[in-house]
Coordinates of C-alpha atoms and ligand atoms in Angstrom, one line a residue:
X1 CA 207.3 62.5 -102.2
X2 CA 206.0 62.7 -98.8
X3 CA 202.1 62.5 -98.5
X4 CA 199.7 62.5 -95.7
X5 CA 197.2 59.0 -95.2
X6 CA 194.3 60.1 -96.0
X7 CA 192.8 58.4 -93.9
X8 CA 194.6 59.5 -90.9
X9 CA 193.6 62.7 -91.8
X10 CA 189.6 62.2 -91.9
X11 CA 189.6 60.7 -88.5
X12 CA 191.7 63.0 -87.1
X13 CA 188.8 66.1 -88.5
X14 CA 186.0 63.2 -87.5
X15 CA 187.7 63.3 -83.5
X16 CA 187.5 67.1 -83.2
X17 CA 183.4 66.8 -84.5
X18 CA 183.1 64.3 -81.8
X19 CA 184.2 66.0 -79.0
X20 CA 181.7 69.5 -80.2
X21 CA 179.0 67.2 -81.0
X22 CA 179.0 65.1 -78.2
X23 CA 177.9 67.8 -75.5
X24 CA 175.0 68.4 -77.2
X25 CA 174.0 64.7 -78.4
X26 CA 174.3 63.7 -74.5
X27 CA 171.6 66.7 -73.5
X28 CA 169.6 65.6 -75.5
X29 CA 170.0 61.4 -74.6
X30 CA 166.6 60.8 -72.7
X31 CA 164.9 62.0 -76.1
X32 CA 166.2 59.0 -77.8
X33 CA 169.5 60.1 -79.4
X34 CA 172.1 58.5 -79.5
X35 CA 175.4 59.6 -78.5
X36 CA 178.7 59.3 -79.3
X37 CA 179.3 56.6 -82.3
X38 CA 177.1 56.6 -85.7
X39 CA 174.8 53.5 -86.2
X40 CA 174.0 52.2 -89.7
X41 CA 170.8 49.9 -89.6
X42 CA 169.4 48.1 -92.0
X43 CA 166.5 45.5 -92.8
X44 CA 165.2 43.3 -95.9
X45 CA 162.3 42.3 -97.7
X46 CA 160.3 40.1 -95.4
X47 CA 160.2 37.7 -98.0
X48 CA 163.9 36.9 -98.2
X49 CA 165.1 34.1 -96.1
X50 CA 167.4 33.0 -94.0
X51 CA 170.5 32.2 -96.0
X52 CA 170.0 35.1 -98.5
X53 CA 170.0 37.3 -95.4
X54 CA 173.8 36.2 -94.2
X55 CA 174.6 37.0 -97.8
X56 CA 173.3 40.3 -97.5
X57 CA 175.3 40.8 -94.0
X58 CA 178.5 40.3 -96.0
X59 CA 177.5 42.8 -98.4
X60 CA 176.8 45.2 -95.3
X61 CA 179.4 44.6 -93.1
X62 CA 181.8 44.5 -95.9
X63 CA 180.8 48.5 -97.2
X64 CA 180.5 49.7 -93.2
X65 CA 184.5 48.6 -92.8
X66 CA 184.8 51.4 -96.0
X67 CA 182.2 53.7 -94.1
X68 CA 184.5 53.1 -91.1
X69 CA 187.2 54.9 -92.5
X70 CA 185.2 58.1 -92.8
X71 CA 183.8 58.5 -89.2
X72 CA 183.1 56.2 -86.2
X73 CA 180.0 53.5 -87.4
X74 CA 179.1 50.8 -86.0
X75 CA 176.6 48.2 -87.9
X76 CA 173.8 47.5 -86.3
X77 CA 172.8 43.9 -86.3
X78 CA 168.7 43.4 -87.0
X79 CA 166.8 40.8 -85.0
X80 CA 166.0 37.7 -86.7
X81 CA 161.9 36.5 -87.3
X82 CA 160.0 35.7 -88.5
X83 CA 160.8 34.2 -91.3
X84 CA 158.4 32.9 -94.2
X85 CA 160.4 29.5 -93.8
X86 CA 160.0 29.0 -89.8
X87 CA 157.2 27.0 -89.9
X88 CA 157.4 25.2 -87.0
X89 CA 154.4 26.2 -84.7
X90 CA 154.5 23.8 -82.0
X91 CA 158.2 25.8 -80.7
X92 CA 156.2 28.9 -79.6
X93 CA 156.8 32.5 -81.4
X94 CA 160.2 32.9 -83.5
X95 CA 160.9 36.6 -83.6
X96 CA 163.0 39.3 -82.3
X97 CA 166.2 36.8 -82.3
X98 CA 169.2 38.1 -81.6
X99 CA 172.7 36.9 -83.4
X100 CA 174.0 35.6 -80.5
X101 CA 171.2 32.7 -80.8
X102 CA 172.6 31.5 -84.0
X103 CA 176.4 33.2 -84.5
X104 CA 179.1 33.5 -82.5
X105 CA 179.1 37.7 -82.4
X106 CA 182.6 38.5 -80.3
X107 CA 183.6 36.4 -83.9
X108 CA 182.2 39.0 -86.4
X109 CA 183.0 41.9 -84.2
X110 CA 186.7 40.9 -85.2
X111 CA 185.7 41.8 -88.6
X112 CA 183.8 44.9 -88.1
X113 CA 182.0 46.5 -85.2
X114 CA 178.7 45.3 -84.7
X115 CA 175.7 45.7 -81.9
X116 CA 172.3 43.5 -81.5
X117 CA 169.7 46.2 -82.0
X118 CA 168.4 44.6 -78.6
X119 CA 171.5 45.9 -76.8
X120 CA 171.6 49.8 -78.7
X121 CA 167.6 49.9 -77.3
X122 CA 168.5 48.8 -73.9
X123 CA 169.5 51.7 -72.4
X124 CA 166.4 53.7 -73.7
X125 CA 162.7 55.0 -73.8
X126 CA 163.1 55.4 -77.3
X127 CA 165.7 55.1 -80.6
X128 CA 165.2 57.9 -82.8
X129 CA 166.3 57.0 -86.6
X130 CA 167.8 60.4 -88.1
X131 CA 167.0 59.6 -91.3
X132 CA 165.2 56.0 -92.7
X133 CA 166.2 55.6 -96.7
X134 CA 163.6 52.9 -98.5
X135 CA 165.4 51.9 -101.6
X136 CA 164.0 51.1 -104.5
X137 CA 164.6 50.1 -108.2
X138 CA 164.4 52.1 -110.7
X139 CA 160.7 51.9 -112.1
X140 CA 162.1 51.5 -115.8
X141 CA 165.0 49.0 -114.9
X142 CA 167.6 49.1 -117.0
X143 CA 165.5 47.4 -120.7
X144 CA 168.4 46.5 -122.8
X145 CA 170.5 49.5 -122.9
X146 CA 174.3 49.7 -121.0
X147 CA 174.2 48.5 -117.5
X148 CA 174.8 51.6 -115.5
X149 CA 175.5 52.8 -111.6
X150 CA 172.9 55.4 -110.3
X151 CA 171.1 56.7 -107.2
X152 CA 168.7 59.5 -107.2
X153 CA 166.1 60.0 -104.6
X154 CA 162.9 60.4 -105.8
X155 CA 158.8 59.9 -105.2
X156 CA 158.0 56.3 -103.4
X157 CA 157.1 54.0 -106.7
X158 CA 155.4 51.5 -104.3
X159 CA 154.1 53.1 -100.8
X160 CA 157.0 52.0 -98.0
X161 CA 155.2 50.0 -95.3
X162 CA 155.8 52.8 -92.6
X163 CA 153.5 55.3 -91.1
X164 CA 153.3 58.5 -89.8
X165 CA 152.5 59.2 -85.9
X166 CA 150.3 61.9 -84.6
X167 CA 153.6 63.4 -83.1
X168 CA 155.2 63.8 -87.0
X169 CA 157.7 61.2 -86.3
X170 CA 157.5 57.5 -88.9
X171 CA 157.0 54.4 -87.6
X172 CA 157.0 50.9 -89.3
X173 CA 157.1 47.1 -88.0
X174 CA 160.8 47.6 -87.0
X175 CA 161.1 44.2 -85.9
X176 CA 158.0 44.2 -83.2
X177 CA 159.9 46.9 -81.3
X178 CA 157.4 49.7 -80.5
X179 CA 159.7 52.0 -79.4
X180 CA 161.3 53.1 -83.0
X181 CA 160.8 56.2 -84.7
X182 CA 162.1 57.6 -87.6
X183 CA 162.0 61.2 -88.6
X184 CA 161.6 60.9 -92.1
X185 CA 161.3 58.7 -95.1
X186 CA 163.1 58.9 -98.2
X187 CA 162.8 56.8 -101.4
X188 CA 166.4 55.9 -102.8
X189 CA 166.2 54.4 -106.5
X190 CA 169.1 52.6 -107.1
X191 CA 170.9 50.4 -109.1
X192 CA 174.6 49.7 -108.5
X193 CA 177.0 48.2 -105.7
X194 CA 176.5 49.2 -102.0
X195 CA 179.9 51.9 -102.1
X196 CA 177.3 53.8 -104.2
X197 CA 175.9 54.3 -100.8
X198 CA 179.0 56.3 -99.6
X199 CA 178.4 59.5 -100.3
X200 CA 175.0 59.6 -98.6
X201 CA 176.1 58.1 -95.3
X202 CA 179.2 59.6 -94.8
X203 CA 177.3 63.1 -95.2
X204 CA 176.3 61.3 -91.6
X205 CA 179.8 60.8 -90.2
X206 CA 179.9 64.9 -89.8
X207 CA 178.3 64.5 -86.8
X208 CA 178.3 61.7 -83.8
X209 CA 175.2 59.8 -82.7
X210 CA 173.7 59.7 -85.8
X211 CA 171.5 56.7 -86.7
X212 CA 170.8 55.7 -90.0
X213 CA 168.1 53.3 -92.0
X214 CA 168.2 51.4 -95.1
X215 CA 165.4 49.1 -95.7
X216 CA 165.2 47.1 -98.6
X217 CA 169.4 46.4 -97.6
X218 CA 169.2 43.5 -100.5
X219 CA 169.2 45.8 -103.4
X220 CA 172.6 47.1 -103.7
X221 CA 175.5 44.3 -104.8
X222 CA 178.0 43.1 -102.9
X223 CA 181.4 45.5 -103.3
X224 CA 184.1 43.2 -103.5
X225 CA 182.2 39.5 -104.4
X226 CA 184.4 37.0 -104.0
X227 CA 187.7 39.1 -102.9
X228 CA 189.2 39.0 -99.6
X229 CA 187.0 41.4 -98.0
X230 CA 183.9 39.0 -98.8
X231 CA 186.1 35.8 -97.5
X232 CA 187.0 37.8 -94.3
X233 CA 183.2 39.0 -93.7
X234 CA 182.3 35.1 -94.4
X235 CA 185.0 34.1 -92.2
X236 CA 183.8 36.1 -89.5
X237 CA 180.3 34.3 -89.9
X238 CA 181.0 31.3 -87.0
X239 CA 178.3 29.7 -85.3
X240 CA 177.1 29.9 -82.2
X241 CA 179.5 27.4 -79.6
X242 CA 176.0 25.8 -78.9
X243 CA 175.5 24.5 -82.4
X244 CA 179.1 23.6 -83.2
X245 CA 178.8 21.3 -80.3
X246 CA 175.2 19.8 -81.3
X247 CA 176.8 19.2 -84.4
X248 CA 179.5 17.7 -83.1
X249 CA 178.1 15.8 -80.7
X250 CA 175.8 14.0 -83.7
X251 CA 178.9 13.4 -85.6
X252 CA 180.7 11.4 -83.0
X253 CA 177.4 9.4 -82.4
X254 CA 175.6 8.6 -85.7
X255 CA 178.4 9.4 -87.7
X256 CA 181.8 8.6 -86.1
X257 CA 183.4 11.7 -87.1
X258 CA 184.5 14.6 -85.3
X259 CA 187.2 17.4 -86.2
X260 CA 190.3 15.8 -85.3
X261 CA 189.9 12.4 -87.5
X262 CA 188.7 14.3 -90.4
X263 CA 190.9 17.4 -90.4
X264 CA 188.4 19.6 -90.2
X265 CA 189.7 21.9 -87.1
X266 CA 189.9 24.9 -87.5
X267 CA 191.7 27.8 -85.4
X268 CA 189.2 29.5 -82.9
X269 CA 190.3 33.0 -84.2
X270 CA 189.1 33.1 -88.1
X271 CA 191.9 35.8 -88.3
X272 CA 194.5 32.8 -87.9
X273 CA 193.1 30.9 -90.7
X274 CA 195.4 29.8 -92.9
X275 CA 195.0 28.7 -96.9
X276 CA 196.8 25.6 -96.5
X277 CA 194.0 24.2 -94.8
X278 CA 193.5 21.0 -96.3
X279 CA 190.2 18.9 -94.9
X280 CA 189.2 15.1 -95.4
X281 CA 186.1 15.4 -94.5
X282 CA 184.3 12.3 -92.4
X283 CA 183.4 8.8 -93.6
X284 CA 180.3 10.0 -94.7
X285 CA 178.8 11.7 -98.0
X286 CA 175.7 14.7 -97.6
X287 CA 173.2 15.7 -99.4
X288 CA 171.2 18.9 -99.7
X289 CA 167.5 17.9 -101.1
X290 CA 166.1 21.1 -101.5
X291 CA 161.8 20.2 -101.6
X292 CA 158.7 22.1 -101.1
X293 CA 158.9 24.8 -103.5
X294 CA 161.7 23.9 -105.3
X295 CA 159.7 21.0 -106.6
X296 CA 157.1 23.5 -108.3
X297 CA 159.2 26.5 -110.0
X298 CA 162.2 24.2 -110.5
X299 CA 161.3 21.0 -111.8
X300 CA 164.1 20.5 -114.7
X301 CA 166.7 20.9 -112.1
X302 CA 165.4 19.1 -109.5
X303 CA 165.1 15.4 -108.7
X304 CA 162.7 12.8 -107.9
X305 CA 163.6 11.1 -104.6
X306 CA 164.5 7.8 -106.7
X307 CA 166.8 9.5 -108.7
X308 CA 168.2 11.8 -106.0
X309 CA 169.1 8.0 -103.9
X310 CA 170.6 6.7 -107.3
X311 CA 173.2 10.0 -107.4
X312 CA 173.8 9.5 -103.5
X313 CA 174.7 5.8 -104.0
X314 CA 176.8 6.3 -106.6
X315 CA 179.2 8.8 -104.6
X316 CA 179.2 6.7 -101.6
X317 CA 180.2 3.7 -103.5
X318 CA 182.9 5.4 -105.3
X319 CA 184.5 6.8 -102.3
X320 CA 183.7 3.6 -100.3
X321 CA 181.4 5.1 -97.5
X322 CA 178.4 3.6 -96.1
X323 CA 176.6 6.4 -94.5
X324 CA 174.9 8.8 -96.5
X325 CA 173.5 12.5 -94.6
X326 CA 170.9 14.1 -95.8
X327 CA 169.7 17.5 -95.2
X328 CA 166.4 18.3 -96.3
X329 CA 163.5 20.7 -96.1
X330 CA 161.3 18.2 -97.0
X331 CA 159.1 15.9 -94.6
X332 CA 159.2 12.7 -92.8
X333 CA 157.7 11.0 -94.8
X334 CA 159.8 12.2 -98.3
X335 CA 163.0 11.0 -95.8
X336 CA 161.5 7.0 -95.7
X337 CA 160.4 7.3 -99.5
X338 CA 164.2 8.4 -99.9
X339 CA 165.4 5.5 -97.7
X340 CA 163.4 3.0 -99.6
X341 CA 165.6 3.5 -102.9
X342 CA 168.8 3.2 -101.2
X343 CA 170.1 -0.4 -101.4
X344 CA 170.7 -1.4 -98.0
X345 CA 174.0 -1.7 -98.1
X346 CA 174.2 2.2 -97.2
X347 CA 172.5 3.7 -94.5
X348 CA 170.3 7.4 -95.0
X349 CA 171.4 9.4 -91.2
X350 CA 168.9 12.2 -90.7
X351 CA 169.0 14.7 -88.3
X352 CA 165.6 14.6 -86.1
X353 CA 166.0 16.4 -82.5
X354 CA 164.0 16.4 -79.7
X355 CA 161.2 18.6 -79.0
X356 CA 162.9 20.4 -76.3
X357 CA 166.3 20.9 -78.4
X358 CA 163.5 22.5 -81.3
X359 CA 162.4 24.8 -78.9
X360 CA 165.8 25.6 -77.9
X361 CA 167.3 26.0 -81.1
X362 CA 164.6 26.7 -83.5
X363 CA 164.2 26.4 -86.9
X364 CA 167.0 28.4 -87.7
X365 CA 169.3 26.5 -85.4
X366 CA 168.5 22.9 -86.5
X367 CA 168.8 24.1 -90.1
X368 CA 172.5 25.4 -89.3
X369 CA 173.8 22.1 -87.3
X370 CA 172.4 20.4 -90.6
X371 CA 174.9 23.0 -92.7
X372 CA 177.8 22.2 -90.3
X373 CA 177.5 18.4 -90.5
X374 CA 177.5 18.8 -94.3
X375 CA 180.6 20.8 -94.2
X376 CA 182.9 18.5 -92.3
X377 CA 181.5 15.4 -95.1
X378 CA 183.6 13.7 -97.1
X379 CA 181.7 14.8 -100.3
X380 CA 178.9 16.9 -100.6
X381 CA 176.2 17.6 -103.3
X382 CA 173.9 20.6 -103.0
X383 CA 170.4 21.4 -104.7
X384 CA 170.4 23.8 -107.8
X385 CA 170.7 27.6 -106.5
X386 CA 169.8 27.4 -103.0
X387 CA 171.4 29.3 -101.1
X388 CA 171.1 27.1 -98.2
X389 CA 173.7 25.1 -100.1
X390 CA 175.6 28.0 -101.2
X391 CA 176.6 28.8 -97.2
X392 CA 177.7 25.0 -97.3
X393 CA 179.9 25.1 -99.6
X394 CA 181.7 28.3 -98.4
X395 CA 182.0 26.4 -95.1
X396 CA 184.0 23.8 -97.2
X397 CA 185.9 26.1 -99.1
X398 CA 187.1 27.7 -95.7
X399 CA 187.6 24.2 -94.4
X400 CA 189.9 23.3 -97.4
X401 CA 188.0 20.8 -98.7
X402 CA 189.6 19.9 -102.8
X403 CA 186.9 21.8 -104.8
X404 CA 185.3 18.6 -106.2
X405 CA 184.1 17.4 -102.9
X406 CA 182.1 20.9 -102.5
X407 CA 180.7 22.3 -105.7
X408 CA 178.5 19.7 -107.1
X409 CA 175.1 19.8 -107.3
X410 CA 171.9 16.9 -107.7
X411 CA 170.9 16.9 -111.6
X412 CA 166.8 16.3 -112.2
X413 CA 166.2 12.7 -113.8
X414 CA 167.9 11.2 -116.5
X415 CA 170.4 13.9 -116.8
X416 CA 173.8 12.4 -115.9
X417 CA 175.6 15.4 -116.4
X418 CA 173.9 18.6 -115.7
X419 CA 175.8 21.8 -115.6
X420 CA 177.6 22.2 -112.1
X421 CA 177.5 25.5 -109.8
X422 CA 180.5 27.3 -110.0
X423 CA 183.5 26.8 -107.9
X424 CA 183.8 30.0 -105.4
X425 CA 187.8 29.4 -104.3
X426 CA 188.2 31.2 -101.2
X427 CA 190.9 34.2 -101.5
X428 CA 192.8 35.3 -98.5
Ligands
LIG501 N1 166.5 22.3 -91.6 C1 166.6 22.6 -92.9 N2 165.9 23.6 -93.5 C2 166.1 23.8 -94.8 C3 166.8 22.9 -95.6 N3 166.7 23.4 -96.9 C4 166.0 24.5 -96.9 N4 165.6 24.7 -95.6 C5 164.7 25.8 -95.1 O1 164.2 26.4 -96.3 C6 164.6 27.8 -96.4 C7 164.9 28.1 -97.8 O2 166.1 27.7 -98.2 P1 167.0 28.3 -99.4 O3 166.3 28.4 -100.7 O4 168.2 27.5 -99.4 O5 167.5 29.7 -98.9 P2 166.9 31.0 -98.3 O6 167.8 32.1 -98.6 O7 166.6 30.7 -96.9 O8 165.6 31.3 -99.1 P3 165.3 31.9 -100.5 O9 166.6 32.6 -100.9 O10 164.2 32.9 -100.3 O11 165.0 30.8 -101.4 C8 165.8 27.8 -95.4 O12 166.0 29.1 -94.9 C9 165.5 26.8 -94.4 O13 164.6 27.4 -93.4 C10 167.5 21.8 -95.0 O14 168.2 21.0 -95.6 N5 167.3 21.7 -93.7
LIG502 C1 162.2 64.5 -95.4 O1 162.8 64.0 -96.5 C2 162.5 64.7 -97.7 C3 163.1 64.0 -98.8 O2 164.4 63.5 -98.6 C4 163.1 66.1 -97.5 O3 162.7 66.9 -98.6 C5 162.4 66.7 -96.3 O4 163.0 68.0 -96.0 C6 162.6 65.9 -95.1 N1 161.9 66.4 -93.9 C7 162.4 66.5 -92.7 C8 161.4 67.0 -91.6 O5 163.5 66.2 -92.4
LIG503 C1 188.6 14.6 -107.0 O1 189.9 14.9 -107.5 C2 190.9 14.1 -107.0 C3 192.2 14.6 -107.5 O2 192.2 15.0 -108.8 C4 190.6 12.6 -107.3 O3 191.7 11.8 -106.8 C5 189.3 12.2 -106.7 O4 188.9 10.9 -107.1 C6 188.2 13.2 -107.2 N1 187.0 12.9 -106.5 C7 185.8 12.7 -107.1 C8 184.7 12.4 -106.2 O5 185.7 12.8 -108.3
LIG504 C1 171.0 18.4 -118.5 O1 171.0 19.7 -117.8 C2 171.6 20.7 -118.4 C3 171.5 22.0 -117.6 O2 172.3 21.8 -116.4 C4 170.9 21.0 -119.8 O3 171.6 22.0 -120.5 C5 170.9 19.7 -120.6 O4 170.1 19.9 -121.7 C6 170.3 18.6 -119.8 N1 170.3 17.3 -120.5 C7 169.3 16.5 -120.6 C8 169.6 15.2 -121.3 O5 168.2 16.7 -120.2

């Protein structure tokens, strides 16, 4: 039997709107609309940080490629900073960041069609948000009964941090942008994956030049976690040229490695990655020393510097390597405490750049070269549940690394075998 694509169908209906709509949207442009394409924004809880928020753009980017197929969207990408982990004062103000600072963004636009919400407000007095939904959970959770998907909208349980202007339009912090408005708030309770969301923004796709809010963008799950869509959204994820070749450049010199000797090349199109990618990683082991506060909520599965050296020393003797990386949150001084344990035989390589390549890069730049130099190591061990070492060891599992170079973790002390995070393959 012969049947129509559906999807051919919907965007064949979703044209014809366009072309109606689009008179109208343009008339009224210098008001702040938006012609043309619907834009999905989104933001987080300030408190989340960096690494949980490129988790939460795979989640996103992964449910706009589904909203795609129901009208023209395009995702727009939120300004980074600040962050509650960008410390660093002495660099000047971290905030209103673009992508392009830290990602390589013609790379994710193969994936799915993104903007910088710098370049949507360039061409503006003001960008008017049709509608802004603030989701929520469920004030009652889910106790101990069945596990269950469900949305309704319903009164704000906490107030959202927006407010109303004297003209009836909503503003909130929107990044430090001052010219943002909203026209209303909803509250969204809701408890399920992010194609829950489908219904509600697709109502959008109707019309063009719509613009869309969800805040609180880390509450829904990820639609297909660990499935091809998820590899390809992570794929898409490259670094910005700039930090591949700091990286690189502090491989060849403190750590004679660099792509070609350690098979770790990959093609400059993630769409021509292939799963026989086999890396061998350079003559060096890394480790991920999660500190500060994982020293206080997580003290059975952290460990003491001493015994965090003894676990590094042991890896490096076994695979025969003498210098040992080490990627760390925690200070100077924490680094030469972690240096005194090592017998000299091995030596602990740090990365410490100038001021003027911190002010360039910024926090969220040095802590990325530090992710790719741990990626391209012979053997890497990460800290319990950080997602800092999480975006590692995908970067490994793309890179082809054999899975028990990647997905091991430092045990607190005197526990020689702690339990070891789970081994995310890649699937293509
Ligand atoms: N430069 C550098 N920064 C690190 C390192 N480890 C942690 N950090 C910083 O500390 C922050 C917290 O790290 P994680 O817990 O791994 O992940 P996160 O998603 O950013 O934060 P949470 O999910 O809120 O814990 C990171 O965003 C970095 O800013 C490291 O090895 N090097
Ligand atoms: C604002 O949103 C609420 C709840 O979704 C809705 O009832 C109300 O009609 C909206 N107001 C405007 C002006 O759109
Ligand atoms: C990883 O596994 C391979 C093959 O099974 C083995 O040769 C190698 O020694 C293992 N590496 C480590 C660090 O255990
Ligand atoms: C080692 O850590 C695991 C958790 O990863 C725990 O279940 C086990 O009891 C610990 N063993 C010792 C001796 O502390």
């Amino acid at each position: 039997m012969m049947t129509i694509p559906v999807h051919l169908y919907i965007s064949f209906a979703v044209l014809v709107a366009f072309n109606v709509i689009r008179l109208q949207a343009s008339q009224a442009c210098d008001r702040g609309v938006v012609t043309g394409r619907n834009y999905l924004m989104y933001d987080l809880n300030p408190a989340e940080g960096f690494n949980l928020r490129r988790d939460v753009y795979i989640r996103i980017a992964v449910f706009v490629k589904r909203l795609q197929q129901h009208g023209d969207w395009v995702l727009v990408l939120p300004p980074w900073g600040p962050l509650p982990h960008w410390k660093s004062k002495d660099i000047g103000e971290q905030l209103k960041l673009p992508w392009k600072k830290f990602f390589n963004v013609e790379s994710l636009v193969k994936y799915v069609t993104v903007v910088e919400l710098s370049d949507l407000l360039s061409d503006k007095k003001t960008l008017l948000v049709n509608q802004l939904i603030y989701l929520q959970h469920f004030q009652d959770g889910w106790n101990d009964e069945k596990w269950e998907e469900k949305y309704k909208f319903e009164e704000c349980i906490k107030k959202p941090p927006y407010w109303e202007t004297k003209g009836g339009l909503v503003k909130g912090w929107f990044w430090g942008y001052e010219n943002i408005e909203a026209k209303n708030v909803s509250c969204l309770s809701f408890q399920g994956h992010y194609k829950k969301l489908l219904p509600i923004l697709s109502k959008h796709s109707k019309t063009s030049g719509k613009v869309v809010m969800i805040d609180r963008g880390e509450i829904p799950l990820h639609d297909d976690y660990g499935g091809v869509n998820y590899w390809k959204a992570r794929r898409s994820m490259r670094y910005s040229d700039h930090l591949y070749s700091l990286a690189n450049q502090f491989r060849r010199e403190f750590l004679e490695s660099d792509d070609e000797r350690d098979d770790t090349l990959l093609p400059s199109d993630w769409r021509d990655e292939s799963v026989e990618l086999k890396a061998k990683g350079g003559n060096y082991v890394c480790g991920h020393l999660r500190r500060q506060d994982f020293l206080y909520g997580r003290a059975s599965d952290v460990p003491s510097l001493e015994f965090a050296a003894k676990q590094l020393e042991k890896i490096a003797l076994l695979l025969d390597v003498q210098n040992i990386f080490v990627a760390s949150d925690g200070t100077n001084q924490e680094m030469e405490k972690l240096r005194s344990y090592l017998s000299p035989k091995f030596r602990l390589v740090v990365y410490l750049p100038s001021f003027e390549t911190r002010k360039e890069i910024l926090d969220g730049g040095v802590a990325i070269v530090e992710q790719i130099i741990c990626s391209r190591a012979r053997h890497f061990i990460g800290s319990f549940e950080s997602t800092f070492s999480f975006r590692i060891q995908e970067e490994r599992e793309i890179l082809g690394f054999p899975s028990n170079s990647t997905f091991n973790r430092f045990c607190a002390d005197g526990n020689n075998s702690c339990e070891q995070p789970a081994k995310w393959k890649k699937v293509m």
